[in-house]
Coordinates of C-alpha atoms in Angstrom, one line a residue:
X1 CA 83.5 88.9 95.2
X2 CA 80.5 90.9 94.2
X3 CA 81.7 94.5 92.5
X4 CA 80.4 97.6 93.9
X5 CA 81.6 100.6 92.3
X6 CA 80.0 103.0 94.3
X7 CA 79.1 103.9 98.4
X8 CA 77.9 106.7 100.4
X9 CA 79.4 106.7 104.0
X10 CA 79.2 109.0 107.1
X11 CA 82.5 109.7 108.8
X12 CA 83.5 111.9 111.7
X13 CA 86.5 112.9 113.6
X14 CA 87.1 112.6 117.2
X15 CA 86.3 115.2 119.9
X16 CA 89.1 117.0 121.6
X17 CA 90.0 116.0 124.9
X18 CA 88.9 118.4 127.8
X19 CA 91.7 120.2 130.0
X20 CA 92.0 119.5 133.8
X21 CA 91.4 121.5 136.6
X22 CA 94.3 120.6 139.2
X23 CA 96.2 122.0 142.2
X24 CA 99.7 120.8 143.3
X25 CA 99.4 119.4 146.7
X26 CA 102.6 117.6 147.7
X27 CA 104.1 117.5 151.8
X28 CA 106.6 120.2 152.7
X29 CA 106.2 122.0 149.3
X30 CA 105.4 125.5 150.8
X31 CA 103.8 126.9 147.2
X32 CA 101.3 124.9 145.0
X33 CA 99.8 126.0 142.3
X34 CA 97.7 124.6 139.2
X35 CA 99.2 121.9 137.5
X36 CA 96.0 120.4 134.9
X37 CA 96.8 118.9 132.0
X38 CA 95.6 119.8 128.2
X39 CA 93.4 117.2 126.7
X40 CA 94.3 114.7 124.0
X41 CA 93.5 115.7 120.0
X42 CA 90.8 113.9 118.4
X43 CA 91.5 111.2 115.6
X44 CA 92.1 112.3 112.0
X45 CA 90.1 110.7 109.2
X46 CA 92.4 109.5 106.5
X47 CA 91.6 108.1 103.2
X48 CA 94.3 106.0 101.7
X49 CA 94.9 104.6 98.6
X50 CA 96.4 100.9 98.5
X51 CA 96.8 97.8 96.2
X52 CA 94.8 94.8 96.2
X53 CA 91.8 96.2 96.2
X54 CA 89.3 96.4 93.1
X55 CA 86.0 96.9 94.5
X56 CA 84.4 98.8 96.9
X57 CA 82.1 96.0 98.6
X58 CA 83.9 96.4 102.2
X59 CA 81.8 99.7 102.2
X60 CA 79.0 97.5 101.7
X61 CA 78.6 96.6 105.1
X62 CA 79.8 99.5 107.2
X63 CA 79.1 103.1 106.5
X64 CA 79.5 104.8 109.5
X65 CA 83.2 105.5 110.6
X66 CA 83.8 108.0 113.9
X67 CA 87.6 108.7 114.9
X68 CA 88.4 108.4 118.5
X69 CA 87.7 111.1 121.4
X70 CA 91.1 112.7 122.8
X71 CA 92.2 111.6 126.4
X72 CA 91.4 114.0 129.0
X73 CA 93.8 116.1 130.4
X74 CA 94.8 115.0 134.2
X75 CA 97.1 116.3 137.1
X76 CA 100.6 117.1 137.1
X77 CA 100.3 118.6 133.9
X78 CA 99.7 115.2 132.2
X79 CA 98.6 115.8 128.7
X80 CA 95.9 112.9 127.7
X81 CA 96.5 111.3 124.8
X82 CA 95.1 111.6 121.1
X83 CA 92.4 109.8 120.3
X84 CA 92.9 106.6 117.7
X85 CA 92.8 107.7 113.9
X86 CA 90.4 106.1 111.1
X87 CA 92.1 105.2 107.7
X88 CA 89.6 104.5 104.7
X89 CA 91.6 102.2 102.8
X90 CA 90.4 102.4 99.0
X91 CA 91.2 100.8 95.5
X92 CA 93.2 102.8 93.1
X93 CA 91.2 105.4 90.9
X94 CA 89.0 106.2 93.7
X95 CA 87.0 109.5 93.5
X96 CA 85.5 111.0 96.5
X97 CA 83.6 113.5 96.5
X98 CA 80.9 115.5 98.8
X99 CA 76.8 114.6 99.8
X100 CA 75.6 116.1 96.7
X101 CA 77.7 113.4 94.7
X102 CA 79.2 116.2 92.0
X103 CA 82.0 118.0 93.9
X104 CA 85.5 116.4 93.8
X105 CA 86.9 116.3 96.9
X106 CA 90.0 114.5 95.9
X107 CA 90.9 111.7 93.1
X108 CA 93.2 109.3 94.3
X109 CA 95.2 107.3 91.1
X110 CA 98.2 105.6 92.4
X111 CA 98.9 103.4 95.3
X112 CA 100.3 104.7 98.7
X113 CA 98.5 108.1 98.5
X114 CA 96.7 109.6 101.4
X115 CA 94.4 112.0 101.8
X116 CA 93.8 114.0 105.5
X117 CA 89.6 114.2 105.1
X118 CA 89.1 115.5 108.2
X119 CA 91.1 116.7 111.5
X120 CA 90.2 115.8 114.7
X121 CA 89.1 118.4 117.0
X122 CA 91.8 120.3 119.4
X123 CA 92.5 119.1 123.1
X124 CA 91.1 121.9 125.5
X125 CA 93.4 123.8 127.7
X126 CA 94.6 122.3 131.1
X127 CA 93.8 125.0 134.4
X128 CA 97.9 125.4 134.3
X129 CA 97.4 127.1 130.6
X130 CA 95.3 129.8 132.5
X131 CA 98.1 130.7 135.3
X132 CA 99.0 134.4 135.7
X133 CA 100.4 137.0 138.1
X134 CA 97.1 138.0 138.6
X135 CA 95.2 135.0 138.9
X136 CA 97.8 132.5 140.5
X137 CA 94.7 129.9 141.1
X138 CA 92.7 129.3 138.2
X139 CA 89.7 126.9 138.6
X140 CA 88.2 126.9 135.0
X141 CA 89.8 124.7 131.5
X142 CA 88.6 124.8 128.2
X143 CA 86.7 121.9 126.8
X144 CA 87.9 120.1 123.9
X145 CA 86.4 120.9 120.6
X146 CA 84.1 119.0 118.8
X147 CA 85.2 116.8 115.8
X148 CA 83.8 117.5 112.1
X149 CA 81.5 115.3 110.4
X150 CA 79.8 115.0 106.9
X151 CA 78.6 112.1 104.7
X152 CA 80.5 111.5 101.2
X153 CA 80.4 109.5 98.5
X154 CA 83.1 107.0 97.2
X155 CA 83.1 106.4 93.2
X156 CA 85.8 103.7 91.5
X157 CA 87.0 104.2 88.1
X158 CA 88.6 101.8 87.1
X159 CA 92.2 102.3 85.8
X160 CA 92.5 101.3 82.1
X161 CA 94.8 101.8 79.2
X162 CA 91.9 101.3 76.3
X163 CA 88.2 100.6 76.5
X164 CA 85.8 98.8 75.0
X165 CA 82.3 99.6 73.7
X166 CA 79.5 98.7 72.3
X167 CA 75.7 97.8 71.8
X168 CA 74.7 94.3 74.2
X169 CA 76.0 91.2 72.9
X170 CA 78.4 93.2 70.7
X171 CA 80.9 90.4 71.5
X172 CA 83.1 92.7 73.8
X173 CA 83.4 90.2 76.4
X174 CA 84.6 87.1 74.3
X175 CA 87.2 89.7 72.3
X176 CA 88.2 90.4 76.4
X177 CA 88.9 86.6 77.0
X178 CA 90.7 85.7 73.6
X179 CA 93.2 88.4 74.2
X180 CA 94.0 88.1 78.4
X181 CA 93.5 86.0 80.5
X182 CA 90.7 87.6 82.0
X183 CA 87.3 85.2 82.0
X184 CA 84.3 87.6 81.8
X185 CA 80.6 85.4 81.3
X186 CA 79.6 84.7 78.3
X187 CA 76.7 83.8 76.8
X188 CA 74.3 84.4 73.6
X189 CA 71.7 87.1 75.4
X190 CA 72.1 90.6 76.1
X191 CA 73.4 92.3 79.0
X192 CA 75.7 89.4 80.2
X193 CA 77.9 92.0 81.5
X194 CA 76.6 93.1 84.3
X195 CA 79.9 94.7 85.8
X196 CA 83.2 96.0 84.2
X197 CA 86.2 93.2 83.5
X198 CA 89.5 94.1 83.4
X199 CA 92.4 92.0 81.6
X200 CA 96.1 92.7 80.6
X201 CA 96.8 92.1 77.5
X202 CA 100.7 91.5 76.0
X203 CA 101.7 91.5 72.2
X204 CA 104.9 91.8 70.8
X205 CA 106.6 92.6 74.3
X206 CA 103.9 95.1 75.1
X207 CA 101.1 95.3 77.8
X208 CA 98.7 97.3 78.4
X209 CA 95.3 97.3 80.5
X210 CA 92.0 96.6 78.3
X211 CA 88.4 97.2 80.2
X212 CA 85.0 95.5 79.2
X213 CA 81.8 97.3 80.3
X214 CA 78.1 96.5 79.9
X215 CA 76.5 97.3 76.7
X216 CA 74.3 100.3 75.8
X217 CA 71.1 100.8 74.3
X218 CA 69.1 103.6 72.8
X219 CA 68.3 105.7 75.7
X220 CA 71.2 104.8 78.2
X221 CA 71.9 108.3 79.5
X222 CA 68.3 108.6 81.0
X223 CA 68.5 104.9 82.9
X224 CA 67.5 102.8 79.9
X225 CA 68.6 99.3 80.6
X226 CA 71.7 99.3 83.1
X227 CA 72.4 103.1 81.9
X228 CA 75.4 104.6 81.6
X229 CA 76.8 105.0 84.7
X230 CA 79.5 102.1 84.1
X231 CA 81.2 104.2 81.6
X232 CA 82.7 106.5 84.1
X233 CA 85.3 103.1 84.4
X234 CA 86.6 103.9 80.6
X235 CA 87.4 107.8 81.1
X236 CA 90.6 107.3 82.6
X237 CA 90.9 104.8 79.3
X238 CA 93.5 106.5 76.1
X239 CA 91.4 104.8 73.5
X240 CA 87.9 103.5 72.7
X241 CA 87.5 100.0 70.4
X242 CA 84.0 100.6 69.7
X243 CA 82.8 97.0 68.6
X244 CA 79.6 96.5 66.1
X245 CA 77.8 93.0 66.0
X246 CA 78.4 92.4 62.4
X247 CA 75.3 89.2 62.6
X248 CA 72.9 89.9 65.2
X249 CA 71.9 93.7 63.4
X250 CA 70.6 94.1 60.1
X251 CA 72.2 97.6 60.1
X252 CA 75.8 97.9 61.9
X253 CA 76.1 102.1 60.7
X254 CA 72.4 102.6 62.6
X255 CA 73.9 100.7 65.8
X256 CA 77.2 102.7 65.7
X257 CA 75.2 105.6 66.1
X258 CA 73.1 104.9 68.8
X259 CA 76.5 104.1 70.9
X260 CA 78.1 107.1 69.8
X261 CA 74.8 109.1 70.9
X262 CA 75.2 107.8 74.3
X263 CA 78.6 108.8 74.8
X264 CA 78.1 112.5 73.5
X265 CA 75.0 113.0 76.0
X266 CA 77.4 111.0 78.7
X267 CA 80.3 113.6 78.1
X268 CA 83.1 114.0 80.1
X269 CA 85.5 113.9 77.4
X270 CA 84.7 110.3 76.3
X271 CA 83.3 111.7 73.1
X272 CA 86.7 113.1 72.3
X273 CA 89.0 110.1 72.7
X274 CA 90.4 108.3 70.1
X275 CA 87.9 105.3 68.4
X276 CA 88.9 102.4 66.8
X277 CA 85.6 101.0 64.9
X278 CA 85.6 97.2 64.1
X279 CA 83.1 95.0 63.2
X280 CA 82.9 91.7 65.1
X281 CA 81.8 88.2 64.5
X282 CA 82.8 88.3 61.1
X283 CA 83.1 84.5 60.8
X284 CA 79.1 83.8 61.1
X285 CA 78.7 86.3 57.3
X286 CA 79.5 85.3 53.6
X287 CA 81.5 87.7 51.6
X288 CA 78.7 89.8 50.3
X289 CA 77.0 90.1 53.4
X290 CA 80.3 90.9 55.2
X291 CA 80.9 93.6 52.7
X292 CA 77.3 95.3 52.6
X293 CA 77.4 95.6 56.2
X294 CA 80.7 96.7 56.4
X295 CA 80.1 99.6 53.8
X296 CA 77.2 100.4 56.2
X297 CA 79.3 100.8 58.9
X298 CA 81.8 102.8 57.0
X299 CA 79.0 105.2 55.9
X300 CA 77.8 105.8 59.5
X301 CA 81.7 106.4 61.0
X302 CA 83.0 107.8 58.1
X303 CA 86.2 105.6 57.7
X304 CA 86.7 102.1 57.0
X305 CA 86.1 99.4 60.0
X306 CA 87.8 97.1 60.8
X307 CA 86.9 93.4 60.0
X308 CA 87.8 91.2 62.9
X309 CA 86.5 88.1 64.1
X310 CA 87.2 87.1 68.5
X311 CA 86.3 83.2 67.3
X312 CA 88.6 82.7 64.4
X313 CA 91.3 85.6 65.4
X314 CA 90.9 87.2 62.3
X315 CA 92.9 90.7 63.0
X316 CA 92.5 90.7 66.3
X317 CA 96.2 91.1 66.5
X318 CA 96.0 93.8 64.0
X319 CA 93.2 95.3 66.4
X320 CA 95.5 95.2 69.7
X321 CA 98.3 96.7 67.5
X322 CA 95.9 99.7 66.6
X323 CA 95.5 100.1 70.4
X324 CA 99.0 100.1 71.1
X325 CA 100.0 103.0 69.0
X326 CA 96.9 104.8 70.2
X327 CA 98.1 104.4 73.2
X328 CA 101.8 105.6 72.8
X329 CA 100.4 108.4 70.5
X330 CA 98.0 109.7 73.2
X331 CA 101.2 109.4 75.6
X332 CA 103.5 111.1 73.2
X333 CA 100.9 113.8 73.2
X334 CA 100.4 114.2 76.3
X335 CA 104.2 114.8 77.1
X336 CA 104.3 117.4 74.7
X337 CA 101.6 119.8 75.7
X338 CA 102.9 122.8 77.0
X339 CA 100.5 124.0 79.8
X340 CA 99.6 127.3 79.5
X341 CA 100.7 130.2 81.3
X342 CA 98.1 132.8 83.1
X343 CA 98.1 136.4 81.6
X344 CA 100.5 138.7 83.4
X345 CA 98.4 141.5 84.7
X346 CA 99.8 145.0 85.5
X347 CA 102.6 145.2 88.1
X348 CA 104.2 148.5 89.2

């Protein structure tokens, strides 16, 4: 299934019914009167968020979506009917957000929620609405209103306990696929990853979720290479392993930088998170050469790396255990802030 993490589609709800214009005409009934109907509501536009789903590609191949027009009102005060309802049905961690692609409309994160986009338009008012002492026979009804429509976008995050970063060919996918079950390509050329894995990983009666993106480069935020738009799949994420090709640079504290760069002039908080640093493919360097780079490395993130090694499994248990009390610290955290209260203005 190809991933699409992004779609821009045109929806509308329905029209509104129009009201009847009816007199009661029945044998030996010395009195008539008006007896038209009110018209049917339009169909809503609902949004809802289900399981199963982990891609937007259905969006792929239909982007317009109308609701359906109310039933007319008819005689004998018959109301019509409301018009059939349209129900997006997304993955979870959908954003979506208005045209201009910036303003959250709503950001749905857990299955079985649903979102009421847009209300049909109201049945119009039957010529039996309209009746009065003074005007026993009215001969006019309202029309039904028109339905709403707009364009939006649809954005997936995906929804991830930790994250992974890193230059290309960092060795971010092969650490993915020795520690789940997930099976991302792999292969000894940059930008391999061309669209964000996901695979559960268990440890010591644990799990957690662990997300693989495509590399960056120098440059990323301005559309350089595949640019950073797949790292809006590891904000959701409580911790970053930011992964350094111990072989394929000559300078592992120079390539550290460059990926933290992108992510400070990416933003939205992913600076901030939590970073475990480790330096991979550790099994193709001899002991001094592991060590000089290493010290680089430590230089450039101002702790010391970890050493690890997808190939050999040199502490990449110790790495997943890192992740795991990131994790529950970031949790603990989380439970523990105390949102804070507006001032109290004046009161009399």
């Amino acid at each position: 299934m190809k991933f699409l993490d992004q779609a821009k589609i045109y929806v509308r709800s329905g029209n509104g019914g129009a009201g009847a214009v009816s007199f009661r005409r029945e044998k030996f009934i010395e009195f008539g009167g008006p007896d038209g109907g009110d018209g049917g509501r339009g169909g809503d536009v609902w949004v809802e968020c289900v399981e199963g789903l982990n891609t937007l590609i259905d969006y792929r191949y239909q982007q317009h979506f109308k609701a359906g027009t109310g039933i007319h009102g008819m005689g004998r005060n018959r109301t019509g009917a409301k018009g059939n309802d349209v129900v997006l049905r997304v993955p979870v961690g959908t954003e979506i957000l208005e045209e201009d692609n910036e303003t959250v409309i709503a950001d749905l994160t857990e299955p079985g929620q649903r979102l009421l986009l847009l209300r049909g338009g109201n049945g119009g008012f039957g010529n039996a609405q309209f009746k009065s002492s003074t005007n026993q026979a009215p001969r006019h009804a309202n029309p039904g209103l028109e339905g709403i429509e707009k364009w939006i976008w649809l954005r997936l995050k995906l929804i991830a306990d930790a994250g992974l970063v890193g230059l290309p060919n960092a060795g971010k996918s092969t650490f993915l696929a020795s520690v789940s079950a997930a099976k991302p390509k792999i292969a000894d050329y940059p930008f391999t990853t061309l669209h964000p894995n996901l695979g559960v990983v268990e440890l010591d009666g644990r799990g957690f979720v662990l997300a693989d993106i495509p590399g960056l480069i120098e440059g990323a935020h301005e559309g350089t290479g595949l640019g950073d738009r797949f790292l809006g799949h590891i904000e959701r994420t409580r911790v970053l392993l930011h992964l350094v090709d111990g072989s394929g640079v000559e300078d592992p504290g120079e390539a550290y930088r460059v990926v933290r760069g992108e992510l400070e002039a990416y933003g939205n908080g992913l600076e901030d998170k939590p970073e475990i640093v480790a330096m991979s493919k550790a099994d193709a360097l001899s002991p001094e050469l592991r060590a000089e780079r290493a010290a680089s490395l430590e230089a450039a993130c101002g702790r010391k790396p970890l050493i690890l090694s997808s190939a050999s499994r040199e502490n990449v248990d110790t790495a997943l255990r890192m992740i795991i009390r990131a994790i529950d610290k970031d949790k603990e955290d989380a439970a523990n802030e105390v949102p804070s209260r507006p001032e109290e203005g004046w009161r009399p």
